[in-house]
mmCIF file of C-alpha atoms and ligand atoms in Angstrom:
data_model
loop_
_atom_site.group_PDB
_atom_site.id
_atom_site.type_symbol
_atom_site.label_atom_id
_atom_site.label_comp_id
_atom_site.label_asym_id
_atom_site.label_seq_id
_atom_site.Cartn_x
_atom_site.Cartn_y
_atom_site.Cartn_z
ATOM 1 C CA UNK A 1 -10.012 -5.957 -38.401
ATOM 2 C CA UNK A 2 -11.131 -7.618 -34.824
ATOM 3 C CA UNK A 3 -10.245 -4.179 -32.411
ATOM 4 C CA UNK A 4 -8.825 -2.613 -35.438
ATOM 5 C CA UNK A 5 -4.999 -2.544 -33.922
ATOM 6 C CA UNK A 6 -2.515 -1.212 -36.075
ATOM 7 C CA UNK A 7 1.181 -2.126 -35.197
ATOM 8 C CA UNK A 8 4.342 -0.425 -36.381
ATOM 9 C CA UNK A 9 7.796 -1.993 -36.773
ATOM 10 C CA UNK A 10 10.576 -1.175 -37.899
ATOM 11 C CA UNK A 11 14.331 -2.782 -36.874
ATOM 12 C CA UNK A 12 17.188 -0.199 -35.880
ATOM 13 C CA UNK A 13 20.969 -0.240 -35.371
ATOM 14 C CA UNK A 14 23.480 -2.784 -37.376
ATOM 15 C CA UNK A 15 21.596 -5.462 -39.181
ATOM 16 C CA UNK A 16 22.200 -8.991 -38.541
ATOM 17 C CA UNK A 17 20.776 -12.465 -39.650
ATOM 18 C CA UNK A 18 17.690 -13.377 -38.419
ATOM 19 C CA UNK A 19 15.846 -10.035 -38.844
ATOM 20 C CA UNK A 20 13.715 -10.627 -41.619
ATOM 21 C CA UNK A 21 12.681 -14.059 -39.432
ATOM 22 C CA UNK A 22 11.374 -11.635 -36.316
ATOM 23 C CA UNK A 23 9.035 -9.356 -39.368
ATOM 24 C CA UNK A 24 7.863 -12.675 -40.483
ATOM 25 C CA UNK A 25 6.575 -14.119 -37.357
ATOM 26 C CA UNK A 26 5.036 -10.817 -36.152
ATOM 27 C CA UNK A 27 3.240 -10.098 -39.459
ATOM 28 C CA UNK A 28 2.144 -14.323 -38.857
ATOM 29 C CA UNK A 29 0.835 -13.466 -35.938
ATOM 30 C CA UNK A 30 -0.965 -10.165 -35.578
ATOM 31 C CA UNK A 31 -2.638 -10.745 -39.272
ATOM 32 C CA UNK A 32 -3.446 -14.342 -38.920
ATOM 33 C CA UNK A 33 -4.094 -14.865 -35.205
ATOM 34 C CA UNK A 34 -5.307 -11.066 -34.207
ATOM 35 C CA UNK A 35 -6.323 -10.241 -37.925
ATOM 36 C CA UNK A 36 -4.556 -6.506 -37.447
ATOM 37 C CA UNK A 37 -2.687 -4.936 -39.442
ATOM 38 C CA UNK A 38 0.991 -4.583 -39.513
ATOM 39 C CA UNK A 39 2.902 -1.434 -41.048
ATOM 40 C CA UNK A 40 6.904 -1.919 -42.031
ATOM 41 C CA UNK A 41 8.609 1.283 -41.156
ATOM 42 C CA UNK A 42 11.326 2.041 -43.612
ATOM 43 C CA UNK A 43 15.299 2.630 -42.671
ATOM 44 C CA UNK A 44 14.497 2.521 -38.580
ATOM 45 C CA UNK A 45 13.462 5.882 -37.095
ATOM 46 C CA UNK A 46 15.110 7.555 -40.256
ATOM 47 C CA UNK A 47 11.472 6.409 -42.194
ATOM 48 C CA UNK A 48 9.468 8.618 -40.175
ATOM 49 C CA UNK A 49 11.784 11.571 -40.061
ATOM 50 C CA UNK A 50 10.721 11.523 -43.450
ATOM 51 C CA UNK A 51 6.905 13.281 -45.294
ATOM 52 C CA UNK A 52 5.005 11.062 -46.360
ATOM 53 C CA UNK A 53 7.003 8.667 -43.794
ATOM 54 C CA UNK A 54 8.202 5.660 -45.552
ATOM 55 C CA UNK A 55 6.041 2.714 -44.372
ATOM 56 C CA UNK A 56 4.380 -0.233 -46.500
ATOM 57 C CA UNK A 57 1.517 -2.659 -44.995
ATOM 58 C CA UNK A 58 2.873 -6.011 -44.508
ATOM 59 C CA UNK A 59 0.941 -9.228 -45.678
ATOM 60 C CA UNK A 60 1.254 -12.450 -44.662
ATOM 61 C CA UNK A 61 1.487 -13.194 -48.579
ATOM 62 C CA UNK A 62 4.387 -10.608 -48.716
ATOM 63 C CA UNK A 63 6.574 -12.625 -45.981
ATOM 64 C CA UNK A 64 6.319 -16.105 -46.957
ATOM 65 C CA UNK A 65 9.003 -18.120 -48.825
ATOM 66 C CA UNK A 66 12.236 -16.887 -48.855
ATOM 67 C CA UNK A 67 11.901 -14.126 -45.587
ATOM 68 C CA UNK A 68 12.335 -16.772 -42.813
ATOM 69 C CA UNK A 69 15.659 -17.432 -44.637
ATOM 70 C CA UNK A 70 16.830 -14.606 -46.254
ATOM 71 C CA UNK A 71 19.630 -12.176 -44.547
ATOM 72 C CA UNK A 72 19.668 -8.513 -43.541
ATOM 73 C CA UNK A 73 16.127 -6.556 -43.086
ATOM 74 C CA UNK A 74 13.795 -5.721 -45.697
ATOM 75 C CA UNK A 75 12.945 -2.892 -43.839
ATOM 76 C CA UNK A 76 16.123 -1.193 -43.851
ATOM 77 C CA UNK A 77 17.911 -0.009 -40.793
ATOM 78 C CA UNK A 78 20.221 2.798 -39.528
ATOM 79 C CA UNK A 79 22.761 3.066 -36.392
ATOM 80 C CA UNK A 80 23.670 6.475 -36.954
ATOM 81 C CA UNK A 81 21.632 9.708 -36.844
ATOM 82 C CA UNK A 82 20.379 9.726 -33.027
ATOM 83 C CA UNK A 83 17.209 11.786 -33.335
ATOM 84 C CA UNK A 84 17.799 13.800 -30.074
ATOM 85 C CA UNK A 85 21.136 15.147 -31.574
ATOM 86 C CA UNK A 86 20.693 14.863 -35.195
ATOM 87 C CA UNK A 87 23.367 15.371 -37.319
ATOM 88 C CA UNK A 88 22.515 18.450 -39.585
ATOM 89 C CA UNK A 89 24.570 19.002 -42.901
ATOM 90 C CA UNK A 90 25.708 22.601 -41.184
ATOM 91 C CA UNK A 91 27.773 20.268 -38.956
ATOM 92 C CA UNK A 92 24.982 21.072 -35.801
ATOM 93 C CA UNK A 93 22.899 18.836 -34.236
ATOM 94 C CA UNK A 94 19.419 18.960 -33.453
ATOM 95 C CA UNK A 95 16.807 17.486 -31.177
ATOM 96 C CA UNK A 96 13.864 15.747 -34.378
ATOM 97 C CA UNK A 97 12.408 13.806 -31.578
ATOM 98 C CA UNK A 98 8.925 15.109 -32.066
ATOM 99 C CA UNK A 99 9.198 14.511 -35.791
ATOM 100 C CA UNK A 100 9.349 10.857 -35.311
ATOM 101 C CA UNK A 101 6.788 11.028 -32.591
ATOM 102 C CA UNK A 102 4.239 12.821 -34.866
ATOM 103 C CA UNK A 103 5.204 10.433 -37.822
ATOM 104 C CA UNK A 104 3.938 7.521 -35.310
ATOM 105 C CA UNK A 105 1.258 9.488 -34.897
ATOM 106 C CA UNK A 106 0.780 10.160 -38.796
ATOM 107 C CA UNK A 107 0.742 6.341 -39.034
ATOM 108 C CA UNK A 108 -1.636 5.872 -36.504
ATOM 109 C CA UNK A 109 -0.501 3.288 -34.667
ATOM 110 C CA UNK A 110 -1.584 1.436 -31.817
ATOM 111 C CA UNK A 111 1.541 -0.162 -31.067
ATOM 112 C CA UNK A 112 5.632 0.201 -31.765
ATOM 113 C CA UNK A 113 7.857 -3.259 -31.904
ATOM 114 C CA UNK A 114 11.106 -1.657 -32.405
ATOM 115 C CA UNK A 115 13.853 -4.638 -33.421
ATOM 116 C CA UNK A 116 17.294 -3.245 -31.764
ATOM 117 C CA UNK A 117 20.266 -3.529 -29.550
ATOM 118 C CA UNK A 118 21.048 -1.338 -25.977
ATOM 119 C CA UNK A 119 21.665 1.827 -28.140
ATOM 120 C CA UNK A 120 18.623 1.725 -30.574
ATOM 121 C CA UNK A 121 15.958 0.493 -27.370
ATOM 122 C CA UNK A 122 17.252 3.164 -25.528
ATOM 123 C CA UNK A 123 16.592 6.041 -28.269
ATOM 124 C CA UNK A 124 12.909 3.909 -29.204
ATOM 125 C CA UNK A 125 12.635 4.310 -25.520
ATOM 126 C CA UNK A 126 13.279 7.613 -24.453
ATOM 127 C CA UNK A 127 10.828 8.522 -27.673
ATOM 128 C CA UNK A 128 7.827 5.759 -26.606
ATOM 129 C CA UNK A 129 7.793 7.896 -23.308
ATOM 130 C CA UNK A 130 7.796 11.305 -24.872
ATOM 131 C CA UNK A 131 5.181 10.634 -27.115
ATOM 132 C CA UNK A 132 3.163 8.450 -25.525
ATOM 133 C CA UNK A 133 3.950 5.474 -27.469
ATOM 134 C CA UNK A 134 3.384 1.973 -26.858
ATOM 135 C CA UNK A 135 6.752 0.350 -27.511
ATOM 136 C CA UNK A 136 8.018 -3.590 -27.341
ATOM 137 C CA UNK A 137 11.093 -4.113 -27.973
ATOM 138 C CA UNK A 138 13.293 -7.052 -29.665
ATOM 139 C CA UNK A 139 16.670 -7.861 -29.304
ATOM 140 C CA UNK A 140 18.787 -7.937 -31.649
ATOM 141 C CA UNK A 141 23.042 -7.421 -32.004
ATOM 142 C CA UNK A 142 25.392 -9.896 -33.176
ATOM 143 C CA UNK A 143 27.164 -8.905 -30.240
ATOM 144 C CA UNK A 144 25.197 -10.483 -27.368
ATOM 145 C CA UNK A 145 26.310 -7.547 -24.954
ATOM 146 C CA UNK A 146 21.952 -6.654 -24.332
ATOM 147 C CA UNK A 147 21.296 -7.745 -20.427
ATOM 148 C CA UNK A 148 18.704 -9.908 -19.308
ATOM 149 C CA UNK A 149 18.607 -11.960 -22.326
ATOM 150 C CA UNK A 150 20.950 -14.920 -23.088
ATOM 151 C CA UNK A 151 20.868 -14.390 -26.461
ATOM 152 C CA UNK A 152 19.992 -12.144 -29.436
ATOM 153 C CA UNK A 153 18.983 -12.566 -32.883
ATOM 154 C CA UNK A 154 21.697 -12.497 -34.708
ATOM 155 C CA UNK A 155 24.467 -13.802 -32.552
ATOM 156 C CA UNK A 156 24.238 -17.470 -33.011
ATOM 157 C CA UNK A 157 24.892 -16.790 -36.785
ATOM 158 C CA UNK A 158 27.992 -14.422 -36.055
ATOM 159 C CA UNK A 159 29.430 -17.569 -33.975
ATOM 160 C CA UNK A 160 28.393 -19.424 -36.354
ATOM 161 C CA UNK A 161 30.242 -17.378 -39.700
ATOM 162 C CA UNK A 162 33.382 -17.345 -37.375
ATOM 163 C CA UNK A 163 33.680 -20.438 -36.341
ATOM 164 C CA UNK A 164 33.516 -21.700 -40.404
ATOM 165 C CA UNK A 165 36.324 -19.309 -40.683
ATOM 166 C CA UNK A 166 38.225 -20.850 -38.542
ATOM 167 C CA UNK A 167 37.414 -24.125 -39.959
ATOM 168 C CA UNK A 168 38.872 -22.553 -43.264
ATOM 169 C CA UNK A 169 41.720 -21.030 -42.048
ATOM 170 C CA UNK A 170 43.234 -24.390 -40.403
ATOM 171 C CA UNK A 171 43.961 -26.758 -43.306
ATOM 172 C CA UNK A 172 45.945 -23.570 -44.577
ATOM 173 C CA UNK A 173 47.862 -22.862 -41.545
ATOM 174 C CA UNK A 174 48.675 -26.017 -41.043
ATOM 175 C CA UNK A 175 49.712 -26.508 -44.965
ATOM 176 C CA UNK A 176 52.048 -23.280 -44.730
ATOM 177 C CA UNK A 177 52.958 -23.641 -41.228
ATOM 178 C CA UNK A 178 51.602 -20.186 -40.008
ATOM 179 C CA UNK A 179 49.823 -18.529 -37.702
ATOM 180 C CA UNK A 180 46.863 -17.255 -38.333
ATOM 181 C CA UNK A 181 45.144 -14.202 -36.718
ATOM 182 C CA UNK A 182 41.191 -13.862 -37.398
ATOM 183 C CA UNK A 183 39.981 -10.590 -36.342
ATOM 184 C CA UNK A 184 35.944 -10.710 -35.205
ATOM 185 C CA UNK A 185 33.144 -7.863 -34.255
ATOM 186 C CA UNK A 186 31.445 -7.526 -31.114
ATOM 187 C CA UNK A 187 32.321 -4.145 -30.176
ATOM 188 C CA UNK A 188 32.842 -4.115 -26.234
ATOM 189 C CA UNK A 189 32.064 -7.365 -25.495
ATOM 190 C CA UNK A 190 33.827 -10.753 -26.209
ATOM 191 C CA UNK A 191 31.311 -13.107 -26.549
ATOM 192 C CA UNK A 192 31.771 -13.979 -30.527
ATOM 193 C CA UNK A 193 35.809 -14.459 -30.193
ATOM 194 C CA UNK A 194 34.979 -16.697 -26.737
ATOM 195 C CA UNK A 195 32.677 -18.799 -28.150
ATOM 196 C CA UNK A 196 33.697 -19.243 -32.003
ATOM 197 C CA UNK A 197 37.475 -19.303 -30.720
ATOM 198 C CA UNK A 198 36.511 -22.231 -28.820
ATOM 199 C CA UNK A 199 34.090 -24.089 -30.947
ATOM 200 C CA UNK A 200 36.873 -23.430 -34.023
ATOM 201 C CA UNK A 201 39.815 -24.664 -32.054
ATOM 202 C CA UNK A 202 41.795 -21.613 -31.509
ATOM 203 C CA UNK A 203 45.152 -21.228 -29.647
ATOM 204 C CA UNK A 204 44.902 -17.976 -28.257
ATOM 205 C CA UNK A 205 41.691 -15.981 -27.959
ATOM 206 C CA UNK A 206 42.323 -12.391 -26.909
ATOM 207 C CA UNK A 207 38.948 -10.333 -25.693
ATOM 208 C CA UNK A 208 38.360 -7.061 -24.240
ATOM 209 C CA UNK A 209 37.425 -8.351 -20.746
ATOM 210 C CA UNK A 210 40.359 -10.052 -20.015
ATOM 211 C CA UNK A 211 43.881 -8.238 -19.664
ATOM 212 C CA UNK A 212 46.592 -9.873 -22.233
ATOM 213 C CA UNK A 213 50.316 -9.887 -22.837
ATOM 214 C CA UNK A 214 52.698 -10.271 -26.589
ATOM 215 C CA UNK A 215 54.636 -12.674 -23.850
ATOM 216 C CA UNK A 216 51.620 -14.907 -22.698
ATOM 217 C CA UNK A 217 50.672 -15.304 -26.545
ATOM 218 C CA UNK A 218 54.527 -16.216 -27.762
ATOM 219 C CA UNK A 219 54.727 -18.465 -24.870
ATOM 220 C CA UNK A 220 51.206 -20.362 -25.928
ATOM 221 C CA UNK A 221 52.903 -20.049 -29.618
ATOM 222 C CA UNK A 222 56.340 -21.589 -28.801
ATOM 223 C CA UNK A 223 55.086 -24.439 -26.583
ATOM 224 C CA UNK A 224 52.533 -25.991 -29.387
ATOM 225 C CA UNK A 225 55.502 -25.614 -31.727
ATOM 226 C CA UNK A 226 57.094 -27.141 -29.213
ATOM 227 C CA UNK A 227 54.847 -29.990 -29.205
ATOM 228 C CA UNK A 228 55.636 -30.235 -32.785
ATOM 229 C CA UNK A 229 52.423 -28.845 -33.918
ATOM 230 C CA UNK A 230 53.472 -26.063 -36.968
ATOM 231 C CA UNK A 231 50.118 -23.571 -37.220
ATOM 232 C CA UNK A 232 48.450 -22.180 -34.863
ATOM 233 C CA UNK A 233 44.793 -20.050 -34.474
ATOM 234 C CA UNK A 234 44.695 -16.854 -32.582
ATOM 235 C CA UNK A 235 41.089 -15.188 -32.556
ATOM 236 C CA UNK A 236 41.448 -10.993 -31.537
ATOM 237 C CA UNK A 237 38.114 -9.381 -30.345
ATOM 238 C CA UNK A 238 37.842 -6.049 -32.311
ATOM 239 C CA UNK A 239 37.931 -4.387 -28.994
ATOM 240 C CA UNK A 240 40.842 -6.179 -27.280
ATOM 241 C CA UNK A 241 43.116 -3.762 -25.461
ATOM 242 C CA UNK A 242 46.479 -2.895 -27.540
ATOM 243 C CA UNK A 243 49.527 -3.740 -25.570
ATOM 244 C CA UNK A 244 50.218 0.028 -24.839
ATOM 245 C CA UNK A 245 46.784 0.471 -24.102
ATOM 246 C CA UNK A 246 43.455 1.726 -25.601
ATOM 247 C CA UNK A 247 41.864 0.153 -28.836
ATOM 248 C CA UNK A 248 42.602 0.166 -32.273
ATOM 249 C CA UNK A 249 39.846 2.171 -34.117
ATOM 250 C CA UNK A 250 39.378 3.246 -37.698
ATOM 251 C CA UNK A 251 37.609 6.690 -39.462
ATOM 252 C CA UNK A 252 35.824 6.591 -42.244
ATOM 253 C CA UNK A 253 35.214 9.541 -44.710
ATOM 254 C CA UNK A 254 32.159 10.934 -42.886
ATOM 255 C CA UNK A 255 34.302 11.242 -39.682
ATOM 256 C CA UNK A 256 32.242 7.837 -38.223
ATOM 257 C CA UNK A 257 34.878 5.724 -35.975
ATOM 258 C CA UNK A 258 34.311 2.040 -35.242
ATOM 259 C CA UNK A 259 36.420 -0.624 -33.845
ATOM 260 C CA UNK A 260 39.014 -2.399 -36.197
ATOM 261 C CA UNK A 261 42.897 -3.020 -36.879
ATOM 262 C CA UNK A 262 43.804 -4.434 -34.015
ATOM 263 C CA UNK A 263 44.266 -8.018 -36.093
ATOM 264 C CA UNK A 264 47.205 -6.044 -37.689
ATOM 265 C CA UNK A 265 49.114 -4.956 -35.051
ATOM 266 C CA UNK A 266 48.711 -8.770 -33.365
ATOM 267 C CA UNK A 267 50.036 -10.388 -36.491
ATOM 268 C CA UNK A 268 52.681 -8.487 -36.290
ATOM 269 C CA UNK A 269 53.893 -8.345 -32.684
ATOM 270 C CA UNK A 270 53.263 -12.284 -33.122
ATOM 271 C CA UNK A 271 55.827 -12.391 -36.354
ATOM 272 C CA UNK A 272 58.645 -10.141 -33.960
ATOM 273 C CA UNK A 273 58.157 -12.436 -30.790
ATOM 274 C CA UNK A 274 57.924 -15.788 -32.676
ATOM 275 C CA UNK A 275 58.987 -15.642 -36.334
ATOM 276 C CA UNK A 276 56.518 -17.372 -37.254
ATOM 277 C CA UNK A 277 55.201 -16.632 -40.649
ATOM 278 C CA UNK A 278 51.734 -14.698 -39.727
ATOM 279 C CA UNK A 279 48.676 -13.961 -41.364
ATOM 280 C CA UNK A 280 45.382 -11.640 -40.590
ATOM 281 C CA UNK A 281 42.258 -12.110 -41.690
ATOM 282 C CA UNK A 282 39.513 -9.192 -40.547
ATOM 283 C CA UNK A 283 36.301 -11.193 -40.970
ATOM 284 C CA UNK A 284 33.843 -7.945 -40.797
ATOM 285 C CA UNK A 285 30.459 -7.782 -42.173
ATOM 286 C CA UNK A 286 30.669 -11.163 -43.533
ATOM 287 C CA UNK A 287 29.801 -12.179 -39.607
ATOM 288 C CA UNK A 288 26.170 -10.143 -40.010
ATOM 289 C CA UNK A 289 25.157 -10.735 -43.397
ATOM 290 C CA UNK A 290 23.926 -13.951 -44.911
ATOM 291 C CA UNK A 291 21.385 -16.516 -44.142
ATOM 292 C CA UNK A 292 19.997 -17.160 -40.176
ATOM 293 C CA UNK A 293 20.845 -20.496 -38.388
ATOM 294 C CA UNK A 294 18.572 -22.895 -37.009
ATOM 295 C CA UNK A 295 18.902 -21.553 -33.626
ATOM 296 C CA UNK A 296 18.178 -17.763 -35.384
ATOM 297 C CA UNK A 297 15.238 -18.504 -37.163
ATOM 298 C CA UNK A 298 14.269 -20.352 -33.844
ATOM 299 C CA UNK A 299 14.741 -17.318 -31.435
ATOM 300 C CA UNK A 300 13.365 -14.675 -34.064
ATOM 301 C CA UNK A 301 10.373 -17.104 -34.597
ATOM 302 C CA UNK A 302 9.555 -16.838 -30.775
ATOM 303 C CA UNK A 303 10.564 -13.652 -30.237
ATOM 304 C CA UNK A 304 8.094 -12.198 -32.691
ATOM 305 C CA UNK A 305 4.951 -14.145 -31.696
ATOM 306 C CA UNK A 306 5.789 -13.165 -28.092
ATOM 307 C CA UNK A 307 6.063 -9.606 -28.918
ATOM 308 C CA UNK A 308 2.709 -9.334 -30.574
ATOM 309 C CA UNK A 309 0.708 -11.417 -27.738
ATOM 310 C CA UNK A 310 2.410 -8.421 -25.250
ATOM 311 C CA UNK A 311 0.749 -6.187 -27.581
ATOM 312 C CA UNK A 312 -2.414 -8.129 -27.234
ATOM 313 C CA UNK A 313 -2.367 -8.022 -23.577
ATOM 314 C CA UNK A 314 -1.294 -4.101 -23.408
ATOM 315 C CA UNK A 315 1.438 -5.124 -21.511
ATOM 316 C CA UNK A 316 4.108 -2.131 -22.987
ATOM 317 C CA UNK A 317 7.586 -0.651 -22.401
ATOM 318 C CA UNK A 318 8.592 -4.369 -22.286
ATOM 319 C CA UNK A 319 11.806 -6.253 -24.465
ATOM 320 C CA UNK A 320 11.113 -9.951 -25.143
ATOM 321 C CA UNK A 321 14.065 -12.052 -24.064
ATOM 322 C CA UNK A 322 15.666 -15.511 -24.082
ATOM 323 C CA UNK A 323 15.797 -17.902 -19.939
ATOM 324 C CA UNK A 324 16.267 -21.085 -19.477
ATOM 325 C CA UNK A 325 14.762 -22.503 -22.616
ATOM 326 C CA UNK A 326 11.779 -20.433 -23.335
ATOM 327 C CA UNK A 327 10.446 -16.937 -24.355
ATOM 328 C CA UNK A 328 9.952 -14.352 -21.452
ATOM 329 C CA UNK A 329 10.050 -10.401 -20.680
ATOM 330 C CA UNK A 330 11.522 -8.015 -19.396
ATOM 331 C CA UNK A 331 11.266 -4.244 -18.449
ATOM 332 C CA UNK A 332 13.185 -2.450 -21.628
ATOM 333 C CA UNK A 333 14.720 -0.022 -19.407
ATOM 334 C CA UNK A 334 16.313 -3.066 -16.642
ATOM 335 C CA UNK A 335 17.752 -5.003 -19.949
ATOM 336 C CA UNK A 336 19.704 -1.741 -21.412
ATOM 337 C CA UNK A 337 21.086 -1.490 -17.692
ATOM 338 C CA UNK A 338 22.555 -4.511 -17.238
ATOM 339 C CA UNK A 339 24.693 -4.697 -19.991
ATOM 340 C CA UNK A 340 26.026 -8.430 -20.667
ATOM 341 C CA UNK A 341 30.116 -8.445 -20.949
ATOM 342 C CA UNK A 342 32.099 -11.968 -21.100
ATOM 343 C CA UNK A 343 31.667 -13.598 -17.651
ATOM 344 C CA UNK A 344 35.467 -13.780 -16.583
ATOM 345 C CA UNK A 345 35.012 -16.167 -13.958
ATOM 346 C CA UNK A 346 32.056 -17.954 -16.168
ATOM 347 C CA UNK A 347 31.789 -21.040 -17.560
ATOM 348 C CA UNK A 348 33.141 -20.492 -21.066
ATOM 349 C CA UNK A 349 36.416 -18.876 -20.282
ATOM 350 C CA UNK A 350 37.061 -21.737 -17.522
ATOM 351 C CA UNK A 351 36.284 -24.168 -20.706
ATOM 352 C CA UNK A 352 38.875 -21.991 -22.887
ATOM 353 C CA UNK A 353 41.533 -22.066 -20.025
ATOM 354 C CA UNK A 354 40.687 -25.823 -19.623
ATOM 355 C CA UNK A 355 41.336 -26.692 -22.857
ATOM 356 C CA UNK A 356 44.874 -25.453 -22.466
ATOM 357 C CA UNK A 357 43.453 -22.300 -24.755
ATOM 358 C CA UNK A 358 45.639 -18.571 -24.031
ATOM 359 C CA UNK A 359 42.650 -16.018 -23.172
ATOM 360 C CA UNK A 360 44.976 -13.548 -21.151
ATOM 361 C CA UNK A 361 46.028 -13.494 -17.696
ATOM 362 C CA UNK A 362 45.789 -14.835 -15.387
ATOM 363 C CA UNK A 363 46.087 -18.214 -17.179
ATOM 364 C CA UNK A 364 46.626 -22.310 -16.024
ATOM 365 C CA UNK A 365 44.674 -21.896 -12.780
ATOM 366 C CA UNK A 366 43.777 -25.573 -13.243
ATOM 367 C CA UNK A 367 40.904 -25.427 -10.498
ATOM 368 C CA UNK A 368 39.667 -21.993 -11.425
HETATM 369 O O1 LIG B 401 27.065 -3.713 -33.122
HETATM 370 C C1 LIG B 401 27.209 -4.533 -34.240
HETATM 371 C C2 LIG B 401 28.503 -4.250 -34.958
HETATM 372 O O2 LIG B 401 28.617 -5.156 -36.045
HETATM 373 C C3 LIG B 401 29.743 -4.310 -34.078
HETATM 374 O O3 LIG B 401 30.144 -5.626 -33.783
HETATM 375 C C4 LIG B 401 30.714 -3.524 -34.906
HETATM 376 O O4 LIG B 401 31.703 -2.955 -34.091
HETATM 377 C C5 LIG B 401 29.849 -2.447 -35.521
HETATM 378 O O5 LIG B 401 28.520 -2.936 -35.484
HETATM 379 C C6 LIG B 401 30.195 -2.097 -36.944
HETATM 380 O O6 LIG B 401 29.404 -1.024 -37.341
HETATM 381 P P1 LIG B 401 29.228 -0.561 -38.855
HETATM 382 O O7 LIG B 401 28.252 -1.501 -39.500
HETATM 383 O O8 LIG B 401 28.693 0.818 -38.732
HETATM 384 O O9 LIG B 401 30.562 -0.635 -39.508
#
């Protein structure tokens, strides 16, 4: 090995298509144009909690074929289990930090490229500076909400997975006459019910950045009837607000809360307003799993030979990101500040409003 460099990586938080594309294209290029070697860390941060830490060298051989295409991450992942608070099976929580640092250290490796959204670059972060680690980061969350990057890997895919569901669920609105509510991730931010509601042809697109009323989405209802139209799309954020405020959540058994329901309670305030015959769809998981796009593979391609040439130029404590058309970087901690909600005033929701589309209020301001 030319200046023997051994590179960790290891992808953390909620998987999402185009993972398995980023490990190919940084095993590519550290083995083939560096000739280093590249260790997969197993499960995210949870592998080297573990003795021996879970870890396998990574080939070239080993990530050809199907990777570039294949969804999830061969690697594993975890967004739970914050090694500063721990969960311990006492019901405590403790600070493991320094047994991930020393299972870097076990490793010995020259260099971290942690694959992960605000909440996972933040923890990689805060334990790169502790321990003296040299950490790049990657973006990653199929909800677009990481700053200073105009995309990450995985949300093009989400849009994408949406957007087909939409193109499913119209022939069969139209065929019953219904409404049809289609319920979409993203946590706090919008940008997956904005951009596949509009792409799919939705009526109403509710999101958590814009305030909403039952009234403004009857009214959008009635009129297309109106127009004689006899189905209509409504897309719901996960996170929208409820009418009566807050969010709709739900537990599962190991006490864990996420986002989710609020497609439900939509559909049915819909139903009472309208009569319309109403049905919900929660689309889920199905928008993270499965195969990359083009535009995936593409930005995970990049993203991963960028990442290793910062390696190669020692320039750490650095995220890769998407501008204007090419590959750049920027300072890990700048990106996780400037978290990246909908744009109300932005070009997207001005296309929604333009296309006569309900996305809250205020609506119809026709030179907004
Ligand atoms: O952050 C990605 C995401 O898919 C969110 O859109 C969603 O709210 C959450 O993760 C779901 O988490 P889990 O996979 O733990 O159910």
């Amino acid at each position: 090995m030319s200046n023997g460099k051994r590179i960790g990586i290891l992808t953390s938080g909620g998987d999402c298509a185009g993972l398995n594309a980023v490990i190919r294209a940084v095993v590519h290029r550290a083995v083939t144009t560096y000739n280093w070697q590249v260790v997969g860390i197993e499960e995210g941060t949870h592998g080297l909690l573990d003795r021996p830490v879970r870890h396998r060298v990574l080939l070239p051989a080993d990530v050809d074929g199907t990777m570039l295409r294949q969804g999830g991450t061969v690697l594993g992942t975890t967004n739970k289990g914050d090694p500063f608070a721990y969960p311990m099976p006492d019901g405590s929580k403790k600070d493991r930090s320094q047994e991930i640092i020393s299972g870097c250290r076990e490793l010995g490796l020259d260099a971290l490229i942690g694959i992960g959204g605000d909440g996972s670059l933040a923890i990689l972060r805060r334990l790169a500076q502790e321990g003296g680690l040299n950490l790049v980061g990657i973006p990653k969350t199929i909800d677009n909400d990481l700053g200073l990057t105009e995309v990450s890997v995985g949300y093009d895919t989400a849009v994408a997975v949406a957007t087909e569901a939409l193109d499913r669920l119209q022939p069969t609105a139209a065929s019953h006459a219904r409404v049809m509510v289609l319920e979409v991730m993203g946590r706090d931010a919008g940008h997956i019910a904005l951009a596949a509601g509009i792409a799919g042809g939705a009526d109403v697109i509710l999101l958590p950045e814009i305030p909403w009323t039952v009234e403004g989405v009857a009214n959008r209802i009635r009129q297309i009837r109106a127009h004689g139209r006899n189905f209509a799309l409504v897309v719901v954020s996960e996170a929208a607000t409820l009418p009566g405020g807050g969010k709709a959540r739900q537990e599962f058994s190991d006490g864990q809360k996420r986002y989710g329901g609020i497609g439900g309670y939509i559909g049915h305030l819909i139903a009472e307003a309208t009569g319309a015959e109403t049905r919900v769809t929660v689309l889920g998981h199905v928008q993270r799993g499965g195969s990359p796009n083009p535009r995936d593979r593409l930005i995970a391609s990049a993203f991963g030979v960028h990442a290793v040439d910062l390696i190669a130029q020692g320039r750490y404590d650095r995220m890769v990101a998407w501008s204007n058309r090419k590959v750049i970087d920027v300072p890990i901690a700048d990106a996780i500040k400037a978290y990246a909600a909908v744009d109300v005033d932005g070009t997207l929701v001005r296309t929604a409003r333009g296309l006569g589309i309900y996305v809250g209020e205020p609506m119809g301001d026709p030179v907004a």
